GROMACS .gro file of C-alpha atoms in nm:
model
  484
    1MET     CA    1  18.566  -3.674  14.089
    2GLN     CA    2  18.847  -3.783  14.321
    3ASN     CA    3  18.634  -3.730  14.632
    4LEU     CA    4  18.353  -3.931  14.476
    5GLN     CA    5  18.593  -4.210  14.391
    6ALA     CA    6  18.724  -4.220  14.744
    7LEU     CA    7  18.369  -4.242  14.876
    8ILE     CA    8  18.262  -4.527  14.650
    9GLU     CA    9  18.569  -4.743  14.602
   10PRO     CA   10  18.624  -4.899  14.949
   11ALA     CA   11  18.274  -5.043  14.963
   12THR     CA   12  18.245  -5.174  14.608
   13ALA     CA   13  18.583  -5.252  14.455
   14ALA     CA   14  18.674  -5.620  14.492
   15PRO     CA   15  19.035  -5.728  14.433
   16LEU     CA   16  19.040  -5.870  14.079
   17THR     CA   17  19.380  -6.007  13.986
   18ASP     CA   18  19.505  -6.058  13.633
   19ALA     CA   19  19.514  -6.433  13.696
   20ASP     CA   20  19.146  -6.427  13.802
   21ILE     CA   21  19.048  -6.235  13.491
   22THR     CA   22  19.241  -6.472  13.263
   23ALA     CA   23  19.077  -6.775  13.423
   24ALA     CA   24  18.732  -6.618  13.388
   25VAL     CA   25  18.783  -6.535  13.018
   26GLU     CA   26  18.903  -6.889  12.947
   27LEU     CA   27  18.607  -7.036  13.137
   28PHE     CA   28  18.359  -6.828  12.939
   29PHE     CA   29  18.527  -6.923  12.611
   30LEU     CA   30  18.475  -7.290  12.695
   31THR     CA   31  18.109  -7.254  12.791
   32LYS     CA   32  17.985  -6.997  12.537
   33LYS     CA   33  17.930  -7.122  12.184
   34GLY     CA   34  18.048  -6.947  11.871
   35VAL     CA   35  18.412  -6.921  11.972
   36SER     CA   36  18.691  -7.182  11.951
   37GLY     CA   37  18.816  -7.147  12.306
   38HIS     CA   38  19.067  -7.433  12.282
   39LEU     CA   39  19.249  -7.252  12.000
   40ILE     CA   40  19.272  -6.914  12.175
   41ASP     CA   41  19.533  -6.812  12.431
   42VAL     CA   42  19.449  -6.552  12.696
   43THR     CA   43  19.688  -6.334  12.896
   44THR     CA   44  19.607  -6.035  13.116
   45HIS     CA   45  19.825  -5.746  13.228
   46ASP     CA   46  19.687  -5.472  13.450
   47GLY     CA   47  19.333  -5.559  13.344
   48ILE     CA   48  19.411  -5.552  12.970
   49VAL     CA   49  19.326  -5.887  12.810
   50GLN     CA   50  19.534  -6.005  12.515
   51LEU     CA   51  19.384  -6.267  12.285
   52THR     CA   52  19.606  -6.469  12.052
   53GLY     CA   53  19.562  -6.791  11.857
   54ILE     CA   54  19.338  -6.879  11.564
   55THR     CA   55  18.970  -6.904  11.481
   56ASP     CA   56  18.776  -6.995  11.170
   57SER     CA   57  18.576  -6.678  11.100
   58LEU     CA   58  18.564  -6.303  11.153
   59LEU     CA   59  18.239  -6.347  11.344
   60SER     CA   60  18.408  -6.584  11.588
   61ARG     CA   61  18.701  -6.343  11.630
   62GLU     CA   62  18.461  -6.060  11.714
   63ARG     CA   63  18.259  -6.279  11.951
   64ALA     CA   64  18.570  -6.370  12.148
   65GLU     CA   65  18.642  -6.001  12.200
   66GLU     CA   66  18.283  -5.926  12.299
   67ILE     CA   67  18.285  -6.205  12.559
   68ALA     CA   68  18.605  -6.070  12.716
   69LEU     CA   69  18.481  -5.710  12.716
   70ALA     CA   70  18.164  -5.815  12.899
   71LEU     CA   71  18.352  -5.944  13.205
   72ARG     CA   72  18.393  -5.739  13.518
   73GLY     CA   73  18.748  -5.620  13.577
   74VAL     CA   74  18.850  -5.611  13.212
   75ARG     CA   75  18.985  -5.265  13.123
   76GLY     CA   76  19.042  -5.336  12.755
   77VAL     CA   77  19.105  -5.610  12.498
   78VAL     CA   78  19.390  -5.646  12.250
   79ASN     CA   79  19.260  -5.885  11.986
   80GLU     CA   80  19.539  -6.053  11.788
   81ILE     CA   81  19.346  -6.367  11.693
   82VAL     CA   82  19.426  -6.482  11.340
   83VAL     CA   83  19.138  -6.586  11.115
   84SER     CA   84  19.208  -6.909  10.928
   85THR     CA   85  18.915  -7.011  10.709
   86ALA     CA   86  18.862  -7.289  10.460
   87HIS     CA   87  18.976  -7.176  10.115
   88VAL     CA   88  18.705  -7.034   9.891
   89PRO     CA   89  18.806  -6.954   9.529
   90ASP     CA   90  18.827  -6.581   9.461
   91PHE     CA   91  18.551  -6.573   9.199
   92GLU     CA   92  18.317  -6.766   9.428
   93LEU     CA   93  18.394  -6.552   9.733
   94GLN     CA   94  18.341  -6.234   9.535
   95ARG     CA   95  18.005  -6.364   9.420
   96HIS     CA   96  17.911  -6.452   9.777
   97VAL     CA   97  18.000  -6.111   9.926
   98SER     CA   98  17.828  -5.925   9.642
   99THR     CA   99  17.516  -6.138   9.682
  100ALA     CA  100  17.519  -6.087  10.060
  101LEU     CA  101  17.523  -5.709  10.018
  102ASN     CA  102  17.256  -5.718   9.747
  103ASP     CA  103  17.028  -5.950   9.945
  104ASP     CA  104  17.052  -5.757  10.272
  105PRO     CA  105  16.744  -5.535  10.311
  106ALA     CA  106  16.948  -5.234  10.428
  107THR     CA  107  17.267  -5.254  10.221
  108SER     CA  108  17.093  -5.351   9.896
  109GLY     CA  109  17.038  -4.981   9.822
  110TYR     CA  110  17.399  -4.875   9.881
  111TYR     CA  111  17.638  -4.804   9.593
  112LEU     CA  112  17.919  -5.048   9.667
  113GLY     CA  113  18.184  -5.251   9.493
  114CYS     CA  114  18.372  -5.557   9.619
  115LYS     CA  115  18.682  -5.746   9.517
  116ALA     CA  116  18.801  -6.070   9.675
  117ALA     CA  117  19.154  -6.211   9.670
  118ASP     CA  118  19.284  -6.492   9.892
  119GLY     CA  119  19.014  -6.439  10.153
  120ILE     CA  120  19.066  -6.061  10.170
  121VAL     CA  121  18.768  -5.852  10.060
  122THR     CA  122  18.814  -5.490   9.955
  123VAL     CA  123  18.495  -5.286   9.959
  124THR     CA  124  18.458  -4.947   9.791
  125GLY     CA  125  18.177  -4.697   9.757
  126THR     CA  126  17.992  -4.435   9.957
  127VAL     CA  127  17.759  -4.454  10.255
  128GLN     CA  128  17.575  -4.180  10.441
  129SER     CA  129  17.685  -4.246  10.800
  130TRP     CA  130  17.925  -4.428  11.027
  131ALA     CA  131  17.643  -4.663  11.126
  132GLU     CA  132  17.586  -4.758  10.762
  133LYS     CA  133  17.956  -4.835  10.724
  134GLN     CA  134  17.945  -5.062  11.029
  135LEU     CA  135  17.644  -5.242  10.883
  136VAL     CA  136  17.832  -5.307  10.556
  137LEU     CA  137  18.125  -5.450  10.751
  138ARG     CA  138  17.893  -5.669  10.958
  139VAL     CA  139  17.735  -5.815  10.645
  140LEU     CA  140  18.078  -5.891  10.493
  141HIS     CA  141  18.209  -6.043  10.818
  142GLY     CA  142  17.914  -6.283  10.805
  143VAL     CA  143  18.030  -6.446  10.482
  144ARG     CA  144  18.209  -6.779  10.515
  145GLY     CA  145  18.563  -6.765  10.373
  146VAL     CA  146  18.631  -6.396  10.445
  147ARG     CA  147  18.953  -6.357  10.645
  148ARG     CA  148  18.980  -5.978  10.639
  149VAL     CA  149  18.788  -5.678  10.510
  150VAL     CA  150  18.965  -5.369  10.379
  151ALA     CA  151  18.735  -5.065  10.386
  152ASP     CA  152  18.977  -4.775  10.339
  153GLU     CA  153  18.791  -4.665  10.026
  154LEU     CA  154  18.443  -4.703  10.175
  155THR     CA  155  18.381  -4.336  10.239
  156ILE     CA  156  18.116  -4.159  10.445
  157ARG     CA  157  17.937  -3.875  10.271
  158TRP     CA  158  17.808  -3.644  10.541
  159GLY     CA  159  17.507  -3.430  10.466
  160GLU     CA  160  17.545  -3.093  10.297
  161ILE     CA  161  17.486  -2.924  10.632
  162ASP     CA  162  17.711  -3.069  10.902
  163ASN     CA  163  17.645  -3.034  11.273
  164THR     CA  164  17.863  -2.784  11.450
  165ASP     CA  165  18.114  -2.908  11.706
  166ASP     CA  166  17.888  -2.796  11.991
  167GLU     CA  167  17.591  -2.974  11.833
  168ILE     CA  168  17.792  -3.296  11.801
  169SER     CA  169  17.889  -3.280  12.170
  170THR     CA  170  17.529  -3.212  12.271
  171GLN     CA  171  17.397  -3.498  12.059
  172ILE     CA  172  17.651  -3.742  12.206
  173ARG     CA  173  17.552  -3.637  12.558
  174GLU     CA  174  17.181  -3.683  12.488
  175LEU     CA  175  17.227  -4.025  12.327
  176LEU     CA  176  17.440  -4.148  12.618
  177ASP     CA  177  17.198  -4.015  12.879
  178TRP     CA  178  16.917  -4.224  12.725
  179ASP     CA  179  17.122  -4.541  12.671
  180ILE     CA  180  17.069  -4.797  12.949
  181ARG     CA  181  17.409  -4.954  12.871
  182VAL     CA  182  17.605  -4.641  12.965
  183TYR     CA  183  17.649  -4.421  13.271
  184SER     CA  184  17.791  -4.102  13.126
  185SER     CA  185  17.780  -3.857  13.416
  186LEU     CA  186  18.154  -3.908  13.469
  187VAL     CA  187  18.237  -3.863  13.099
  188THR     CA  188  18.362  -3.531  12.960
  189ILE     CA  189  18.298  -3.462  12.591
  190HIS     CA  190  18.479  -3.201  12.383
  191THR     CA  191  18.461  -3.162  12.005
  192ALA     CA  192  18.696  -2.962  11.784
  193GLU     CA  193  18.676  -2.972  11.402
  194ARG     CA  194  18.458  -3.285  11.426
  195VAL     CA  195  18.720  -3.469  11.635
  196VAL     CA  196  18.568  -3.583  11.964
  197TYR     CA  197  18.788  -3.595  12.275
  198LEU     CA  198  18.661  -3.813  12.560
  199SER     CA  199  18.788  -3.811  12.916
  200GLY     CA  200  18.675  -3.914  13.261
  201SER     CA  201  18.570  -4.257  13.383
  202VAL     CA  202  18.342  -4.547  13.290
  203GLY     CA  203  18.283  -4.873  13.470
  204THR     CA  204  18.370  -5.128  13.200
  205ALA     CA  205  18.559  -5.174  12.876
  206ALA     CA  206  18.234  -5.254  12.695
  207GLU     CA  207  18.089  -4.927  12.822
  208LYS     CA  208  18.390  -4.737  12.690
  209ASN     CA  209  18.344  -4.896  12.348
  210ARG     CA  210  17.979  -4.794  12.352
  211VAL     CA  211  18.069  -4.431  12.430
  212VAL     CA  212  18.317  -4.425  12.141
  213SER     CA  213  18.062  -4.578  11.902
  214THR     CA  214  17.804  -4.318  12.005
  215ALA     CA  215  18.050  -4.040  11.926
  216PHE     CA  216  18.095  -4.177  11.575
  217GLU     CA  217  17.719  -4.218  11.532
  218ALA     CA  218  17.671  -3.851  11.620
  219GLY     CA  219  17.907  -3.738  11.342
  220ALA     CA  220  18.264  -3.754  11.475
  221THR     CA  221  18.527  -3.807  11.208
  222ARG     CA  222  18.774  -3.922  11.473
  223VAL     CA  223  18.749  -4.010  11.842
  224GLU     CA  224  19.029  -3.974  12.094
  225ALA     CA  225  18.950  -4.179  12.405
  226ARG     CA  226  19.289  -4.237  12.566
  227ASP     CA  227  19.186  -4.020  12.862
  228LEU     CA  228  18.862  -4.210  12.918
  229GLU     CA  229  18.965  -4.463  13.181
  230VAL     CA  230  18.794  -4.782  13.291
  231ALA     CA  231  18.767  -4.766  13.670
  232TYR     CA  232  18.620  -5.039  13.889
  233TRP     CA  233  18.468  -4.786  14.130
  234ALA     CA  234  18.266  -4.629  13.844
  235LEU     CA  235  18.064  -4.952  13.815
  236SER     CA  236  17.898  -4.898  14.152
  237SER     CA  237  17.518  -4.924  14.152
  238GLN     CA  238  17.518  -4.672  14.437
  239LEU     CA  239  17.682  -4.425  14.201
  240ARG     CA  240  17.438  -4.504  13.919
  241ARG     CA  241  17.117  -4.495  14.119
  242ASP     CA  242  16.972  -4.202  13.922
  243LYS     CA  243  17.029  -4.364  13.582
  244TYR     CA  244  16.713  -4.576  13.587
  245ALA     CA  245  16.470  -4.325  13.732
  246ASP     CA  246  16.130  -4.296  13.565
  247ARG     CA  247  16.117  -4.064  13.262
  248PRO     CA  248  15.816  -3.879  13.115
  249ASP     CA  249  15.639  -4.077  12.843
  250GLU     CA  250  15.675  -3.796  12.589
  251ALA     CA  251  16.050  -3.779  12.649
  252ILE     CA  252  16.082  -4.157  12.615
  253ALA     CA  253  15.899  -4.151  12.282
  254HIS     CA  254  16.131  -3.879  12.154
  255ALA     CA  255  16.438  -4.077  12.267
  256VAL     CA  256  16.314  -4.392  12.091
  257LEU     CA  257  16.264  -4.198  11.767
  258ASP     CA  258  16.615  -4.055  11.805
  259ALA     CA  259  16.752  -4.409  11.838
  260PHE     CA  260  16.576  -4.505  11.514
  261ARG     CA  261  16.744  -4.213  11.335
  262TYR     CA  262  17.084  -4.366  11.403
  263ASP     CA  263  16.990  -4.721  11.303
  264PRO     CA  264  17.018  -4.773  10.924
  265GLU     CA  265  16.802  -5.085  10.947
  266VAL     CA  266  16.508  -4.886  11.090
  267LEU     CA  267  16.563  -4.526  10.978
  268SER     CA  268  16.371  -4.536  10.650
  269TYR     CA  269  16.054  -4.688  10.798
  270GLN     CA  270  15.974  -4.429  11.067
  271PRO     CA  271  15.760  -4.648  11.298
  272THR     CA  272  15.497  -4.479  11.510
  273VAL     CA  273  15.593  -4.474  11.880
  274LEU     CA  274  15.334  -4.456  12.157
  275VAL     CA  275  15.435  -4.464  12.524
  276HIS     CA  276  15.212  -4.513  12.827
  277ARG     CA  277  15.372  -4.536  13.172
  278GLY     CA  278  15.700  -4.655  13.023
  279VAL     CA  279  15.544  -4.921  12.797
  280VAL     CA  280  15.629  -4.859  12.432
  281THR     CA  281  15.397  -4.962  12.149
  282LEU     CA  282  15.540  -4.970  11.796
  283THR     CA  283  15.304  -4.954  11.499
  284GLY     CA  284  15.342  -4.908  11.125
  285THR     CA  285  15.504  -5.115  10.852
  286VAL     CA  286  15.856  -5.229  10.769
  287SER     CA  287  15.977  -5.423  10.466
  288ASN     CA  288  16.156  -5.704  10.648
  289LEU     CA  289  16.151  -5.901  10.972
  290ARG     CA  290  16.495  -5.787  11.085
  291ALA     CA  291  16.388  -5.423  11.073
  292LYS     CA  292  16.095  -5.514  11.299
  293GLN     CA  293  16.328  -5.689  11.543
  294ARG     CA  294  16.583  -5.405  11.538
  295ALA     CA  295  16.314  -5.148  11.615
  296GLU     CA  296  16.219  -5.338  11.929
  297TYR     CA  297  16.586  -5.386  12.020
  298ASP     CA  298  16.649  -5.011  11.990
  299ALA     CA  299  16.344  -4.924  12.198
  300ARG     CA  300  16.440  -5.161  12.477
  301HIS     CA  301  16.779  -4.988  12.519
  302ILE     CA  302  16.616  -4.658  12.614
  303VAL     CA  303  16.611  -4.555  12.980
  304GLY     CA  304  16.261  -4.562  13.126
  305VAL     CA  305  16.124  -4.830  12.891
  306TRP     CA  306  15.960  -5.109  13.090
  307ASP     CA  307  15.825  -5.316  12.803
  308VAL     CA  308  15.772  -5.304  12.427
  309HIS     CA  309  15.462  -5.411  12.234
  310ASN     CA  310  15.587  -5.469  11.881
  311LEU     CA  311  15.288  -5.436  11.647
  312LEU     CA  312  15.493  -5.354  11.339
  313LYS     CA  313  15.374  -5.531  11.024
  314VAL     CA  314  15.613  -5.669  10.764
  315ARG     CA  315  15.506  -5.557  10.417
  316THR     CA  316  15.745  -5.587  10.124
  317SER     CA  317  15.750  -5.314   9.862
  318ARG     CA  318  15.698  -5.577   9.590
  319PHE     CA  319  15.561  -5.928   9.580
  320ILE     CA  320  15.832  -6.194   9.631
  321PRO     CA  321  15.729  -6.554   9.553
  322ASP     CA  322  15.780  -6.810   9.830
  323ASP     CA  323  16.013  -7.016   9.609
  324SER     CA  324  16.237  -6.711   9.561
  325ILE     CA  325  16.243  -6.641   9.935
  326ARG     CA  326  16.326  -7.005  10.004
  327GLN     CA  327  16.621  -7.003   9.764
  328THR     CA  328  16.756  -6.675   9.904
  329VAL     CA  329  16.731  -6.805  10.262
  330LYS     CA  330  16.913  -7.127  10.170
  331GLU     CA  331  17.193  -6.930  10.003
  332ALA     CA  332  17.220  -6.695  10.301
  333LEU     CA  333  17.246  -6.990  10.542
  334ALA     CA  334  17.513  -7.153  10.323
  335ARG     CA  335  17.724  -6.835  10.339
  336ASN     CA  336  17.711  -6.808  10.718
  337PRO     CA  337  18.031  -6.914  10.902
  338TYR     CA  338  17.840  -7.078  11.187
  339VAL     CA  339  17.579  -7.285  11.000
  340GLY     CA  340  17.706  -7.285  10.641
  341THR     CA  341  17.817  -7.648  10.653
  342ARG     CA  342  17.491  -7.776  10.807
  343ASP     CA  343  17.235  -7.959  10.596
  344LEU     CA  344  16.930  -7.746  10.671
  345ALA     CA  345  16.588  -7.766  10.511
  346VAL     CA  346  16.386  -7.452  10.438
  347THR     CA  347  16.019  -7.421  10.348
  348VAL     CA  348  15.824  -7.098  10.298
  349THR     CA  349  15.449  -7.040  10.313
  350ASN     CA  350  15.313  -6.690  10.253
  351GLY     CA  351  15.643  -6.536  10.357
  352LYS     CA  352  15.675  -6.742  10.677
  353VAL     CA  353  15.999  -6.941  10.688
  354TYR     CA  354  16.023  -7.283  10.852
  355LEU     CA  355  16.370  -7.416  10.937
  356TYR     CA  356  16.436  -7.790  10.984
  357GLY     CA  357  16.747  -7.998  11.043
  358GLN     CA  358  17.017  -8.046  11.307
  359VAL     CA  359  17.271  -7.804  11.451
  360SER     CA  360  17.519  -7.854  11.731
  361SER     CA  361  17.408  -7.588  11.980
  362PRO     CA  362  17.130  -7.342  12.067
  363PHE     CA  363  17.373  -7.069  11.957
  364GLU     CA  364  17.379  -7.208  11.602
  365GLN     CA  365  17.003  -7.253  11.622
  366GLU     CA  366  16.960  -6.885  11.699
  367GLN     CA  367  17.213  -6.782  11.434
  368ALA     CA  368  17.020  -6.964  11.163
  369GLY     CA  369  16.699  -6.790  11.263
  370THR     CA  370  16.873  -6.452  11.262
  371VAL     CA  371  17.008  -6.512  10.911
  372ALA     CA  372  16.663  -6.605  10.782
  373ALA     CA  373  16.509  -6.296  10.943
  374GLY     CA  374  16.742  -6.075  10.739
  375VAL     CA  375  16.609  -6.187  10.402
  376ASN     CA  376  16.371  -5.969  10.203
  377GLY     CA  377  16.018  -6.103  10.196
  378VAL     CA  378  16.040  -6.296  10.524
  379SER     CA  379  15.755  -6.199  10.755
  380GLU     CA  380  15.811  -6.459  11.029
  381VAL     CA  381  16.053  -6.738  11.120
  382SER     CA  382  15.949  -7.069  11.274
  383ASN     CA  383  16.272  -7.227  11.394
  384TRP     CA  384  16.242  -7.605  11.430
  385LEU     CA  385  16.612  -7.679  11.408
  386GLY     CA  386  16.703  -7.960  11.644
  387VAL     CA  387  16.989  -7.963  11.894
  388PRO     CA  388  17.086  -8.291  12.065
  389GLY     CA  389  16.938  -8.284  12.413
  390HIS     CA  390  16.752  -7.958  12.358
  391THR     CA  391  16.395  -7.865  12.284
  392PRO     CA  392  16.345  -7.670  11.957
  393PHE     CA  393  16.188  -7.327  11.976
  394THR     CA  394  15.948  -7.185  11.722
  395ASP     CA  395  16.022  -6.814  11.732
  396ASN     CA  396  16.339  -6.632  11.631
  397SER     CA  397  16.310  -6.370  11.900
  398ARG     CA  398  16.661  -6.278  12.006
  399LEU     CA  399  16.513  -6.080  12.293
  400PHE     CA  400  16.316  -6.363  12.451
  401TRP     CA  401  16.502  -6.680  12.349
  402ASN     CA  402  16.429  -6.934  12.619
  403PRO     CA  403  16.520  -7.291  12.518
  404ALA     CA  404  16.510  -7.572  12.773
  405ALA     CA  405  16.878  -7.652  12.778
  406PRO     CA  406  17.018  -7.957  12.958
  407HIS     CA  407  17.389  -7.972  13.011
  408PRO     CA  408  17.562  -8.039  12.676
  409THR     CA  409  17.744  -8.344  12.805
  410GLY     CA  410  17.414  -8.515  12.872
  411TYR     CA  411  17.514  -8.587  13.233
  412PRO     CA  412  17.315  -8.423  13.510
  413ILE     CA  413  17.488  -8.162  13.723
  414PRO     CA  414  17.423  -8.178  14.097
  415ASP     CA  415  17.188  -7.900  14.196
  416PHE     CA  416  17.434  -7.740  14.439
  417ALA     CA  417  17.709  -7.740  14.174
  418LEU     CA  418  17.481  -7.587  13.911
  419ALA     CA  419  17.373  -7.313  14.151
  420GLU     CA  420  17.738  -7.234  14.224
  421ARG     CA  421  17.820  -7.222  13.853
  422ILE     CA  422  17.541  -6.973  13.795
  423ARG     CA  423  17.647  -6.755  14.089
  424THR     CA  424  18.004  -6.757  13.958
  425ARG     CA  425  17.883  -6.630  13.622
  426TYR     CA  426  17.682  -6.357  13.790
  427GLY     CA  427  17.986  -6.260  13.994
  428TRP     CA  428  18.182  -6.191  13.675
  429SER     CA  429  17.894  -6.019  13.500
  430VAL     CA  430  17.919  -5.644  13.456
  431GLY     CA  431  17.546  -5.603  13.506
  432LEU     CA  432  17.467  -5.870  13.766
  433HIS     CA  433  17.762  -5.886  14.005
  434ASP     CA  434  17.606  -5.659  14.270
  435GLN     CA  435  17.236  -5.712  14.206
  436ASP     CA  436  16.978  -5.881  14.426
  437VAL     CA  437  16.940  -6.215  14.247
  438ASP     CA  438  16.861  -6.534  14.436
  439VAL     CA  439  16.930  -6.869  14.266
  440SER     CA  440  16.760  -7.194  14.364
  441VAL     CA  441  16.787  -7.524  14.176
  442GLU     CA  442  16.574  -7.837  14.190
  443SER     CA  443  16.641  -8.130  13.957
  444GLY     CA  444  16.829  -7.904  13.717
  445ARG     CA  445  16.549  -7.648  13.699
  446VAL     CA  446  16.654  -7.300  13.808
  447THR     CA  447  16.434  -7.041  13.973
  448LEU     CA  448  16.553  -6.680  13.979
  449THR     CA  449  16.399  -6.431  14.221
  450GLY     CA  450  16.485  -6.079  14.329
  451THR     CA  451  16.523  -5.750  14.144
  452VAL     CA  452  16.747  -5.617  13.869
  453ASP     CA  453  16.793  -5.272  13.719
  454THR     CA  454  16.705  -5.333  13.353
  455TRP     CA  455  16.543  -5.579  13.114
  456LEU     CA  456  16.895  -5.649  12.978
  457ASP     CA  457  17.003  -5.768  13.322
  458ARG     CA  458  16.693  -5.987  13.350
  459LYS     CA  459  16.758  -6.145  13.010
  460GLU     CA  460  17.128  -6.198  13.087
  461ALA     CA  461  17.045  -6.371  13.415
  462ALA     CA  462  16.835  -6.633  13.234
  463THR     CA  463  17.084  -6.675  12.949
  464ASP     CA  464  17.375  -6.728  13.191
  465ALA     CA  465  17.173  -6.990  13.379
  466TYR     CA  466  17.106  -7.185  13.058
  467GLU     CA  467  17.470  -7.164  12.950
  468ALA     CA  468  17.579  -7.291  13.292
  469GLY     CA  469  17.371  -7.606  13.234
  470ALA     CA  470  17.015  -7.536  13.353
  471ARG     CA  471  16.746  -7.762  13.208
  472ASP     CA  472  16.488  -7.488  13.247
  473VAL     CA  473  16.471  -7.140  13.402
  474ASN     CA  474  16.178  -6.987  13.588
  475ASN     CA  475  16.268  -6.621  13.564
  476HIS     CA  476  16.078  -6.435  13.836
  477LEU     CA  477  16.316  -6.140  13.847
  478HIS     CA  478  16.151  -5.800  13.865
  479VAL     CA  479  16.286  -5.496  13.686
  480THR     CA  480  16.284  -5.197  13.915
  481THR     CA  481  16.422  -4.848  13.927
  482LEU     CA  482  16.663  -4.767  14.206
  483PRO     CA  483  16.542  -4.516  14.466
  484LEU     CA  484  16.666  -4.162  14.433
   0.00000   0.00000   0.00000
């Protein structure tokens, strides 16, 4: 490994100082919505970012950490942000968290109990996997007024027949090898008594978190990752050139089905997966729109997948009247920390939800659509929420969101300045910093040309351009495998 590092590092490792990293994190906090950047302080020491200050929700606290982890040069994040929410009476908060769990299509079948006191929610009960536990926490974090969640008594009941230590290690390796977000060839995995020990190198802090999460998904009761270091040289595309090579269609289909097995929002539906020359087609039925979206999301994270045709049909197990769906959607929106205070109108026709009203940013617009998609009985979401200076979009596709987004101040940005802003963002991006992306701007409209490694990189390139102030983005980037 040392010889490989010596070979790669001189050509690829740029000097990234702590001051540069701090400035980049603060810049991204100011330009990305969903986080109160002016209330958060950022310091960096030896690549470790420390976040302090306050925010108004658990979702915002988590988003701040995710933004920092996604920046090149960050080796880890210490999140000490304090959540300070508006006071919600205990009885009302307990009702809200219980309703959120009961209304969620996946967690509604879990045996759970909740108690709320002064913004702290204690959840008890039993789930079948680590992934199910994370889903419960995510639902609770999405309730306005929750400051902290205590889940010490939310236990995981493993199956009667547990995987052996060797089987856990093998499963982790296979999942990582098929995950486009991770390059695991430099990662060593050892399991003893269901405790997974990770060592070696990864390129980013976000990648390290993904490796740890995968170990838990595969059945680890504890993960020790202190010896898994984040090394700049391990981010080299030259080093990773074999990651995106074409895979046999049959192997891709098997990997997609494996991904579904670890996703509690998709597991019970068992979609049919067909693959032809790397293009995945999903067919079958699911009971809710979010399960349909998650299935596509999971498939698109598999190495070798070029595109996904999502033909899944939403069919509820029982008839739910439109009026009932409408009321449930309105209550779910009111609970959400990002849009709960907005006056939003909801209509439902044959299970299709229409959202109307005003929000402050495309981020809130997308959040509202995501909340609606997670309600039982919703087959489609038409999102007509308005944002000052923005064009509404009619589809809640988190994968292909493409609003025409003028600069939020309303003042035009000179084309040369906008192009430089976009290139700066790409320079700090884990996935885009060394890729062949050309940026041209004319009258605020951005054209992207060149090649990128994955569909995630292509999507991020467009999203970063919009967040930098682009009025529109013509995304002509091609996704290509790197030559062996």
